[in-house]
mmCIF file of C-alpha atoms and ligand atoms in Angstrom:
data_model
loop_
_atom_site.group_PDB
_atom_site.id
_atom_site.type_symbol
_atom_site.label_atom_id
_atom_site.label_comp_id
_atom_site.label_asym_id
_atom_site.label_seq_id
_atom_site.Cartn_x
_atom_site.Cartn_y
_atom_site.Cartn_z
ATOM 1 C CA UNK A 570 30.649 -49.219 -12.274
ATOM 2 C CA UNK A 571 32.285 -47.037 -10.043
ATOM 3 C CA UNK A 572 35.864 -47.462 -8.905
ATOM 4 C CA UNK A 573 34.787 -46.165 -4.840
ATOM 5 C CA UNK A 574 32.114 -48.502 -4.777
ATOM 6 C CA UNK A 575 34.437 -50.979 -1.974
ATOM 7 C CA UNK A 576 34.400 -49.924 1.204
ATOM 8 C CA UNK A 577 37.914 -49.874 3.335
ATOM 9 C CA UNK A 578 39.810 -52.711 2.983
ATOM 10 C CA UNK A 579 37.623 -55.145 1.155
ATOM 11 C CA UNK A 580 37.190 -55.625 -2.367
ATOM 12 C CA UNK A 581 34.170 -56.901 -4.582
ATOM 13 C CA UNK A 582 34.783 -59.549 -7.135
ATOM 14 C CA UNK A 583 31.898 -60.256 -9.437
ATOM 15 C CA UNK A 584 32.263 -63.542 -11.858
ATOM 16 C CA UNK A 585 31.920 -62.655 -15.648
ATOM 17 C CA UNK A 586 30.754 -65.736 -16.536
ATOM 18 C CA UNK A 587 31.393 -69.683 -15.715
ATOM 19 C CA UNK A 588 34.525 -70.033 -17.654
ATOM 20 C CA UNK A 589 37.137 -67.694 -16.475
ATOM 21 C CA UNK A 590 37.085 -64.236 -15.834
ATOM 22 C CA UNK A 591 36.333 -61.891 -12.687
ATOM 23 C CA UNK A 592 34.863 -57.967 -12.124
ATOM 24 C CA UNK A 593 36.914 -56.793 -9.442
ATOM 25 C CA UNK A 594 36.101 -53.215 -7.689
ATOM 26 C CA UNK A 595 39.291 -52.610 -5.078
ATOM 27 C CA UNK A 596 39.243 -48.406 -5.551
ATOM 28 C CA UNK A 597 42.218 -46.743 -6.740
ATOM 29 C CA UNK A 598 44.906 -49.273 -7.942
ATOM 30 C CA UNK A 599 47.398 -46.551 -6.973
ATOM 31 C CA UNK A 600 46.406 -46.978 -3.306
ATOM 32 C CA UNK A 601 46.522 -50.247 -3.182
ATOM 33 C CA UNK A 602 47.025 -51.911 0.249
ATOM 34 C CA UNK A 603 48.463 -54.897 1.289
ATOM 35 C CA UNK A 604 45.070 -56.279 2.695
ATOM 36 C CA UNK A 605 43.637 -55.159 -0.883
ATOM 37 C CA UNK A 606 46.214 -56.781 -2.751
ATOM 38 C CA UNK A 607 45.865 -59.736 -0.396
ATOM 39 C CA UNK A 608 42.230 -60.461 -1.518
ATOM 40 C CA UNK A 609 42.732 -59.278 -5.308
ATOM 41 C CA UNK A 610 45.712 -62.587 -5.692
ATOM 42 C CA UNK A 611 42.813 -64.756 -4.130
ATOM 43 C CA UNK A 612 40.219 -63.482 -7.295
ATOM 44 C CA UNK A 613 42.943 -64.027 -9.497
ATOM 45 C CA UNK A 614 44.168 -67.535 -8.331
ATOM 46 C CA UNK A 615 40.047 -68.227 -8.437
ATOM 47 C CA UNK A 616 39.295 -66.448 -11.401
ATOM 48 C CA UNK A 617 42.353 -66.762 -13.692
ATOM 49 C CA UNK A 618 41.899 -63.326 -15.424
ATOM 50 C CA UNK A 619 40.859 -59.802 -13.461
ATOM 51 C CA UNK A 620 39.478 -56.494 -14.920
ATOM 52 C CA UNK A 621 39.677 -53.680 -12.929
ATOM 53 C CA UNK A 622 38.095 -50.741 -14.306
ATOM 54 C CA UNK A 623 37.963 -46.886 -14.392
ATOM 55 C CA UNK A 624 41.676 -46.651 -13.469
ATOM 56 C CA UNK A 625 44.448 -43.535 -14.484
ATOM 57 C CA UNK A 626 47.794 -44.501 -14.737
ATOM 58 C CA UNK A 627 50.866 -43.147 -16.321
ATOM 59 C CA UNK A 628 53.742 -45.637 -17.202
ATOM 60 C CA UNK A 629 55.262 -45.776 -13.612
ATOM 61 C CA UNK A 630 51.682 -46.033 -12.121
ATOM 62 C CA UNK A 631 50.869 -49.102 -14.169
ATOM 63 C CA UNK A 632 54.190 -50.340 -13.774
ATOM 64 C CA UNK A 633 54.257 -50.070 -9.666
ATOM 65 C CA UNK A 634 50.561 -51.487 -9.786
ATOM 66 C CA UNK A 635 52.314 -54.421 -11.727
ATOM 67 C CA UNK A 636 55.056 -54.871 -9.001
ATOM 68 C CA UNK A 637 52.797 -55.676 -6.734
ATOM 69 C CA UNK A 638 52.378 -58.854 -8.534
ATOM 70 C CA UNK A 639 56.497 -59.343 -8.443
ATOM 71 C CA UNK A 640 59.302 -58.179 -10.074
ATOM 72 C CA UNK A 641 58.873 -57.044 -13.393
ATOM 73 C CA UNK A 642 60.732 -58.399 -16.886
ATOM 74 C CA UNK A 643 61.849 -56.777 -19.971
ATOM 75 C CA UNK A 644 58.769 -56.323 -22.722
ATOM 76 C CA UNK A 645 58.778 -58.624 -25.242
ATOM 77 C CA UNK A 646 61.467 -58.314 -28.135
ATOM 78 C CA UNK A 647 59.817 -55.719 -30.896
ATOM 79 C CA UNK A 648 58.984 -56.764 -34.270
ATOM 80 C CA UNK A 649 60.650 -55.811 -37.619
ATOM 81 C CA UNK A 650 59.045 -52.497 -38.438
ATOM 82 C CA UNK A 651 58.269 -51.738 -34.763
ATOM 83 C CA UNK A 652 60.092 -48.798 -33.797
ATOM 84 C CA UNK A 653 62.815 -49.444 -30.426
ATOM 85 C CA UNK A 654 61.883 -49.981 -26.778
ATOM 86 C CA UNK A 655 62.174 -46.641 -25.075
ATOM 87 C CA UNK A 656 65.276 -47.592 -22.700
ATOM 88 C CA UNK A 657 63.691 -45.594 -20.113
ATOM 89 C CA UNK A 658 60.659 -47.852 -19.283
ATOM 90 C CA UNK A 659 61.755 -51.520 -19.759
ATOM 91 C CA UNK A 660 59.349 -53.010 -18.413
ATOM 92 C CA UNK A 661 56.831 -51.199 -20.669
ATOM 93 C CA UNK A 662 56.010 -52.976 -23.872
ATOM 94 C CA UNK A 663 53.002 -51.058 -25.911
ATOM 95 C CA UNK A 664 50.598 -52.639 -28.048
ATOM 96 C CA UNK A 665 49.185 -50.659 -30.950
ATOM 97 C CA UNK A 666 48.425 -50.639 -33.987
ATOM 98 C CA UNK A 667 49.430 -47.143 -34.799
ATOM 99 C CA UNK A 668 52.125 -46.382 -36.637
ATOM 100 C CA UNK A 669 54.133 -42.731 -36.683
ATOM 101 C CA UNK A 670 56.577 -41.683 -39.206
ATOM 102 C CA UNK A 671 56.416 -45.137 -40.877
ATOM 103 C CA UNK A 672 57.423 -47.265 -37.681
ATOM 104 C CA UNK A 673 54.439 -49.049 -35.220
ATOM 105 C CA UNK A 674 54.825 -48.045 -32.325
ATOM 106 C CA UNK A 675 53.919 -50.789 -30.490
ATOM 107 C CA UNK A 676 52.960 -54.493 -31.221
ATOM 108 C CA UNK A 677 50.768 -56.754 -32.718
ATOM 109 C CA UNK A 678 49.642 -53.915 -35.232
ATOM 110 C CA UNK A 679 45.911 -54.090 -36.830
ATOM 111 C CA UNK A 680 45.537 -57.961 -37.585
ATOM 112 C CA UNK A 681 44.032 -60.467 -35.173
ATOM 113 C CA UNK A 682 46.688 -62.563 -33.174
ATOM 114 C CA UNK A 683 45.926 -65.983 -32.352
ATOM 115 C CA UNK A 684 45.231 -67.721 -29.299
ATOM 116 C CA UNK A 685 48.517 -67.928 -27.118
ATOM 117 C CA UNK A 686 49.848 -67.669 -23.731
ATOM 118 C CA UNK A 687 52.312 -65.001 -23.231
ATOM 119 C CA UNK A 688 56.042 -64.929 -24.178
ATOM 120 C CA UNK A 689 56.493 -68.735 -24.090
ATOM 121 C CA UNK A 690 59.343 -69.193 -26.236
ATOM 122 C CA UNK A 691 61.333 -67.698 -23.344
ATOM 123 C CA UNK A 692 62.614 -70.404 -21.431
ATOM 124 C CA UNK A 693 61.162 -68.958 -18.053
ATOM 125 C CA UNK A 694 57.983 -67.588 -19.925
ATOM 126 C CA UNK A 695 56.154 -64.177 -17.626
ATOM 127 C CA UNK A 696 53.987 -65.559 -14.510
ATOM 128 C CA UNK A 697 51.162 -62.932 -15.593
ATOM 129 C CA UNK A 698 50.776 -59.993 -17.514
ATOM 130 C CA UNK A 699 48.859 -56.688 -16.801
ATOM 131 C CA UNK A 700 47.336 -54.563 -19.995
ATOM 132 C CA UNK A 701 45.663 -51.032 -19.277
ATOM 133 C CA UNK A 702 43.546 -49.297 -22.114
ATOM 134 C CA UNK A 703 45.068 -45.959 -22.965
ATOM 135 C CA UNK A 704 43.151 -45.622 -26.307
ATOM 136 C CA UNK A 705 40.536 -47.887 -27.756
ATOM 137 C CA UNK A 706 39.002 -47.745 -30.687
ATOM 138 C CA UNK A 707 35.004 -47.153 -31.273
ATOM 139 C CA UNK A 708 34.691 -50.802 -32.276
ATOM 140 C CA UNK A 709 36.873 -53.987 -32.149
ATOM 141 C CA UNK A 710 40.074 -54.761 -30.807
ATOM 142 C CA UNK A 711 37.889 -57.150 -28.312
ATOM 143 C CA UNK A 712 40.599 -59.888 -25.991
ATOM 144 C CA UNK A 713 38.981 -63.272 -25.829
ATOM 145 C CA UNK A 714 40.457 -65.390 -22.845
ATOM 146 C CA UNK A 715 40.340 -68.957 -22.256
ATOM 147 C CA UNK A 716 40.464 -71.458 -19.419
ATOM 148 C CA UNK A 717 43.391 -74.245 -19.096
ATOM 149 C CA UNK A 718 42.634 -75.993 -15.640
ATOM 150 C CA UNK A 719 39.001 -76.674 -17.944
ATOM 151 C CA UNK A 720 40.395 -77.836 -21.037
ATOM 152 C CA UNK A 721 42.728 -80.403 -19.183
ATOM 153 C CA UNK A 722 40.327 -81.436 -17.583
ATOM 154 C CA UNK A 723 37.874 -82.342 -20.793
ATOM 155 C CA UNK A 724 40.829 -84.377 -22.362
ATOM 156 C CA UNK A 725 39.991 -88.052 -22.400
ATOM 157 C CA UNK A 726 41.747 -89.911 -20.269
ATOM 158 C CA UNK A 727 43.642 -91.496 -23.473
ATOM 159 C CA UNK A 728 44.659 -88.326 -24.779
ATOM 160 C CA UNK A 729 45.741 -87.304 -21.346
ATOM 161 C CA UNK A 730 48.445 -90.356 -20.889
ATOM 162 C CA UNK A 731 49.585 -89.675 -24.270
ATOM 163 C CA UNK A 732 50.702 -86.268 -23.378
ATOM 164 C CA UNK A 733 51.976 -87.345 -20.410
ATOM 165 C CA UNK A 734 55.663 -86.840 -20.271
ATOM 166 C CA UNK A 735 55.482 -84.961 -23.197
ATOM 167 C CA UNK A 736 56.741 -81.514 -24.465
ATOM 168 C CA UNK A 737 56.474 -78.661 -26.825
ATOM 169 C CA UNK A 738 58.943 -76.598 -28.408
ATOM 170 C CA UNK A 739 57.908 -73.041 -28.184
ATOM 171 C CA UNK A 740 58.849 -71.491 -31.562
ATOM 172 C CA UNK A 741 60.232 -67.572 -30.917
ATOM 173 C CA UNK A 742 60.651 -66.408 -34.739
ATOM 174 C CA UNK A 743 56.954 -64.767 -34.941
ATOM 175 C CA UNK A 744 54.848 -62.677 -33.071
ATOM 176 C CA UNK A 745 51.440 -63.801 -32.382
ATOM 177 C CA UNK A 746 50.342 -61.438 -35.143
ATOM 178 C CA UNK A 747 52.448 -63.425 -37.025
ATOM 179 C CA UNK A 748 55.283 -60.754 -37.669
ATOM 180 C CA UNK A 749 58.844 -62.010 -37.874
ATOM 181 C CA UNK A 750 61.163 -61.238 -34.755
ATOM 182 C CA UNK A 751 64.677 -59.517 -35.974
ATOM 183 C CA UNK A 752 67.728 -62.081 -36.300
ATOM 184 C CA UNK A 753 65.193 -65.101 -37.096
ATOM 185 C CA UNK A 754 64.288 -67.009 -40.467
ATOM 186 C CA UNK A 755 60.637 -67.102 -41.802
ATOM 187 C CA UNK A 756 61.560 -70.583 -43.609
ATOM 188 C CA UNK A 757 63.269 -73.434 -40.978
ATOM 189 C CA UNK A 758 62.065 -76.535 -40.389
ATOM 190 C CA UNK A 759 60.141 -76.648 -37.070
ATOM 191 C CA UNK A 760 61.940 -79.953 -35.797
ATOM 192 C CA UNK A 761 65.132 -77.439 -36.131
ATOM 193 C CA UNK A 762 63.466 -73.531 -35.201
ATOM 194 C CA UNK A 763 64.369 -71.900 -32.855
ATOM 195 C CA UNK A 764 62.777 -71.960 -28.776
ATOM 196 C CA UNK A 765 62.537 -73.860 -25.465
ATOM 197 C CA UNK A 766 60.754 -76.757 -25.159
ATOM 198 C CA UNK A 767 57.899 -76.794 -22.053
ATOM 199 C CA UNK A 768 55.521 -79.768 -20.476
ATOM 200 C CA UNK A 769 51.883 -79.813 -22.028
ATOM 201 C CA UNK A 770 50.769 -80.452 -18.828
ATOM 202 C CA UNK A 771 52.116 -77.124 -16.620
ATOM 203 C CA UNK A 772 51.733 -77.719 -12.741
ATOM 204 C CA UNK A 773 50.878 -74.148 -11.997
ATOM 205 C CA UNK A 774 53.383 -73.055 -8.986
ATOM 206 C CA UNK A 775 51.323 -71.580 -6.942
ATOM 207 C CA UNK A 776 47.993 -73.003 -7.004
ATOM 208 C CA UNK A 777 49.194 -77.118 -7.518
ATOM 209 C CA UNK A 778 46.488 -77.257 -10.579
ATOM 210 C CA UNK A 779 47.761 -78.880 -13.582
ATOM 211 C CA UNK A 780 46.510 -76.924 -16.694
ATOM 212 C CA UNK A 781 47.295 -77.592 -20.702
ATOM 213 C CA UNK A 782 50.064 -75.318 -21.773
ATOM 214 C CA UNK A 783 50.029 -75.122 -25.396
ATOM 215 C CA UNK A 784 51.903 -71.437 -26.252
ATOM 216 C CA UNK A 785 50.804 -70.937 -29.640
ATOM 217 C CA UNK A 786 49.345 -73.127 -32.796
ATOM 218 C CA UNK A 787 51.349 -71.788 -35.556
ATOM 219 C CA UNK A 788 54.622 -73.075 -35.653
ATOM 220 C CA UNK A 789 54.539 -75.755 -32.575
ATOM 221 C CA UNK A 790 56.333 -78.774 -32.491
ATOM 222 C CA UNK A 791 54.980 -81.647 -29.934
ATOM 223 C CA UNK A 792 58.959 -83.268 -29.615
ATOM 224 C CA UNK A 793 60.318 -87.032 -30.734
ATOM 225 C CA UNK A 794 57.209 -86.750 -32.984
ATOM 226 C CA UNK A 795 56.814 -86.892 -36.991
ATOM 227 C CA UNK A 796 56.245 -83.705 -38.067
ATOM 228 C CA UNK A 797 52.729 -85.366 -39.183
ATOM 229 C CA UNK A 798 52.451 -86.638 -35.697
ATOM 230 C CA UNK A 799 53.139 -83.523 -34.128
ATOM 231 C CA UNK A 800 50.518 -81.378 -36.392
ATOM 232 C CA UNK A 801 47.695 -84.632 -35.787
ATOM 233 C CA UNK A 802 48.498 -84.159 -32.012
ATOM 234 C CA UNK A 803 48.391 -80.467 -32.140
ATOM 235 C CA UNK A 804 45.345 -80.304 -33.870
ATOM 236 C CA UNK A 805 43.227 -82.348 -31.629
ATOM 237 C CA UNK A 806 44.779 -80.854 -28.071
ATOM 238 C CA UNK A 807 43.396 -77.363 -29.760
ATOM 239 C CA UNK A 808 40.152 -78.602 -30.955
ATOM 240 C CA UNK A 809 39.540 -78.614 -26.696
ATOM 241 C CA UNK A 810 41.503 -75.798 -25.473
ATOM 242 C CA UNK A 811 39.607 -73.277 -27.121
ATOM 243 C CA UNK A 812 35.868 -74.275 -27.509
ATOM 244 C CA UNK A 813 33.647 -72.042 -26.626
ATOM 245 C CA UNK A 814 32.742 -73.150 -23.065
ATOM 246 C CA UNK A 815 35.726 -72.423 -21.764
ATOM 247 C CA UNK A 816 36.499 -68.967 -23.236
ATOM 248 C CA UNK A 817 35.244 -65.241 -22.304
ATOM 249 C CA UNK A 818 35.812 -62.081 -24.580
ATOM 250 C CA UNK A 819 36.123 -58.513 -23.011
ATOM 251 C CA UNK A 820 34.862 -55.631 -24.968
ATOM 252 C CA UNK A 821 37.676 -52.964 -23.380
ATOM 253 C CA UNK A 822 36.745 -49.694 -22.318
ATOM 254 C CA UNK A 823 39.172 -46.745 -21.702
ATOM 255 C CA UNK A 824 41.013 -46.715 -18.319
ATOM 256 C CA UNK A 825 40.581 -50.828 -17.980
ATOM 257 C CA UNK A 826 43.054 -52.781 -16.393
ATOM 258 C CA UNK A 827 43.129 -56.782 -17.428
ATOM 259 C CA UNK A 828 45.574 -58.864 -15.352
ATOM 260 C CA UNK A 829 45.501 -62.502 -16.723
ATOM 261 C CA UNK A 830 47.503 -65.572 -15.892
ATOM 262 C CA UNK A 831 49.831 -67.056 -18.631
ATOM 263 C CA UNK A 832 50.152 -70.575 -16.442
ATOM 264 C CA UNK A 833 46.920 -71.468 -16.997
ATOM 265 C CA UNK A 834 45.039 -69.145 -19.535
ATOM 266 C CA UNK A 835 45.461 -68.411 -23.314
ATOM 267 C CA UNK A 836 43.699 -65.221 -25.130
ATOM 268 C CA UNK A 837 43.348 -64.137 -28.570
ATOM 269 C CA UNK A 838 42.544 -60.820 -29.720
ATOM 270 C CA UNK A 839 40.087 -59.505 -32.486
ATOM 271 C CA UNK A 840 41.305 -57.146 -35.555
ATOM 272 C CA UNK A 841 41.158 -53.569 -35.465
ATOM 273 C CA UNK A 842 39.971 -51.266 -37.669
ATOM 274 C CA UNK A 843 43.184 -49.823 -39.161
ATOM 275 C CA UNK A 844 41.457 -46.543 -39.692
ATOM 276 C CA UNK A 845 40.989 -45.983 -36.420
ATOM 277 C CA UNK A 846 44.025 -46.112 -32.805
ATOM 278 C CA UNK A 847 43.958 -48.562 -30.116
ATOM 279 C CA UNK A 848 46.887 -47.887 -27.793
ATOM 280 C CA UNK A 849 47.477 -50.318 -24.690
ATOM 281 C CA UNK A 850 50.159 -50.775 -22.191
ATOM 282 C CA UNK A 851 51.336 -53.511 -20.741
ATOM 283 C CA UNK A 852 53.842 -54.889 -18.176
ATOM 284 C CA UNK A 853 54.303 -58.316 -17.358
ATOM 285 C CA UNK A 854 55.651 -60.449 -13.745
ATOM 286 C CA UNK A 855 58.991 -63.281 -14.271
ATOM 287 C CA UNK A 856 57.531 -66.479 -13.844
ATOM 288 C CA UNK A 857 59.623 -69.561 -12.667
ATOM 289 C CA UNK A 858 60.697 -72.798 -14.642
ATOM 290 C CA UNK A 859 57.910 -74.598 -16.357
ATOM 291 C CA UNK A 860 57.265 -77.698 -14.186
ATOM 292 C CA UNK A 861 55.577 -80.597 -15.635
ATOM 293 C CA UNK A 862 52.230 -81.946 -14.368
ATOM 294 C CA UNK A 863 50.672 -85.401 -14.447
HETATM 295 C C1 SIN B 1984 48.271 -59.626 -26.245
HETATM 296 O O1 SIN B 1984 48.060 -60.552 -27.013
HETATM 297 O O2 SIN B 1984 49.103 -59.709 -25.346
HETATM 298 C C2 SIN B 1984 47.521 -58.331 -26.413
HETATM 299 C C3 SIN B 1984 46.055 -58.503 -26.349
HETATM 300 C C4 SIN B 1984 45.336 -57.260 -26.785
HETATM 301 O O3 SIN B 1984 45.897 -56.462 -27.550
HETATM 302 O O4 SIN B 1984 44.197 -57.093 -26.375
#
């Protein structure tokens, strides 16, 4: 697919599949236009998550291509072993598993995070986030997305009253590769760990959809719950909000750009080969309080 393939001013937006997910061809991201990005928001509010592909950008390309989208917030604390946030970029948080002179230097590392919407244990969790391949590996490393206005909207109506109302706390310790966060304790009772609590049912801001807002498995807490309530609970909201109908997996090739919504989407990743380097960037938009849906 070629990246000139629009011609002036409109874009092309082919669906991946039914679930979620959208081809879009706009040109050069670095000339974007307001027209351009005009039509590009309307693919994303339709399509949840965009790939844009055959694009090169350096850090302050990607990260102007991300301000398009709004104002930009400080990447995601790093992991213990992860070497430090270069001061100069931010808004720039990488994820790789590579690691140089015994620190990663970026994210996530080889193993396979679990589904999970991004940064939720902040108390105003990112609006979207934007990842760009700058190294991929031969094989692997594939980002599996799923589709939260859909898996609301299989709940039976039981299950939807009885989440109704209802909240999670959003547990910050771990990383969704399951690495501890500095300052934090590995062993803390989740009715006591540490995190904001958010609606299951998220009225997304801009479109007026309510979608299921879950964060993360590991380590959740539905509140004023048993701890054996809370896990029963959990267990059956998931066994929806990932099956296989509502989910789409993206084999990444270099120079791809993914933009994905965190109000309404979750996405997973697949392990990497550890002999071999995946290195992505990504940048990510502040989002606004989570407001509670019906
Ligand atoms: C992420 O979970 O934010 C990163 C996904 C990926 O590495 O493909």
């Amino acid at each position: 697919m070629s990246i000139n393939q629009n011609t002036a001013g409109s874009i092309v937006v082919t669906p991946v599949c039914d679930a979620i997910g959208a081809d879009v061809i706009c040109g050069d991201v670095k000339k974007m236009t307001a027209t351009v990005f005009h039509q590009l928001q309307q693919a994303f509010h339709q399509y949840l998550v965009i790939r844009i592909r055959g694009q090169q950008l350096n850090i302050e390309q990607l990260l102007n291509f991300g301000r398009w989208f709004g104002t930009l917030s400080r990447g995601a604390p790093v992991h213990i072993g992860q070497k430090p946030r270069d001061e100069q970029y931010p808004e720039l948080a990488i994820i790789s598993n590579v690691i140089e002179n015994g620190l990663a230097i970026g994210g996530l590392g080889d193993g396979e995070p679990v589904w999970h919407t991004d940064s939720s244990f902040n108390d105003i969790p990112p609006s979207l986030s934007v990842l760009y391949s700058v190294e991929i590996p031969p094989a692997g490393g594939d980002t599996g997305f799923a589709n939260m206005y859909t898996a609301l909207d299989a709940l039976p109506k039981a299950l939807r009253n009885e989440i109704g109302g209802r909240t999670i706390k959003h547990d910050k310790r771990f990383t969704s590769g399951g690495q501890l966060r500095p300052g934090f304790q590995a062993d803390q009772d989740l009715q006591d760990s540490p995190g904001p609590s958010h609606p299951i049912i998220r009225k997304h801001p801009d479109t007026g959809r309510d979608a299921l807002y879950l964060g993360r498995r590991p380590y959740a807490y539905v509140n004023g719950l048993s701890l054996t309530d809370s896990e029963a609970l959990l267990d059956t909201l998931w066994s929806y909000a990932t099956r296989e109908e509502f989910t789409w997996h993206h084999q990444w090739r270099l120079g791809d750009i993914l933009i994905w919504d965190n109000r309404c989407t979750m996405h997973r990743r697949d392990a990497i080969d550890p002999q071999t380097r995946r290195i992505m960037h990504r940048t990510q938009c502040h989002g606004t309080a989570v407001i509670s849906g019906m």
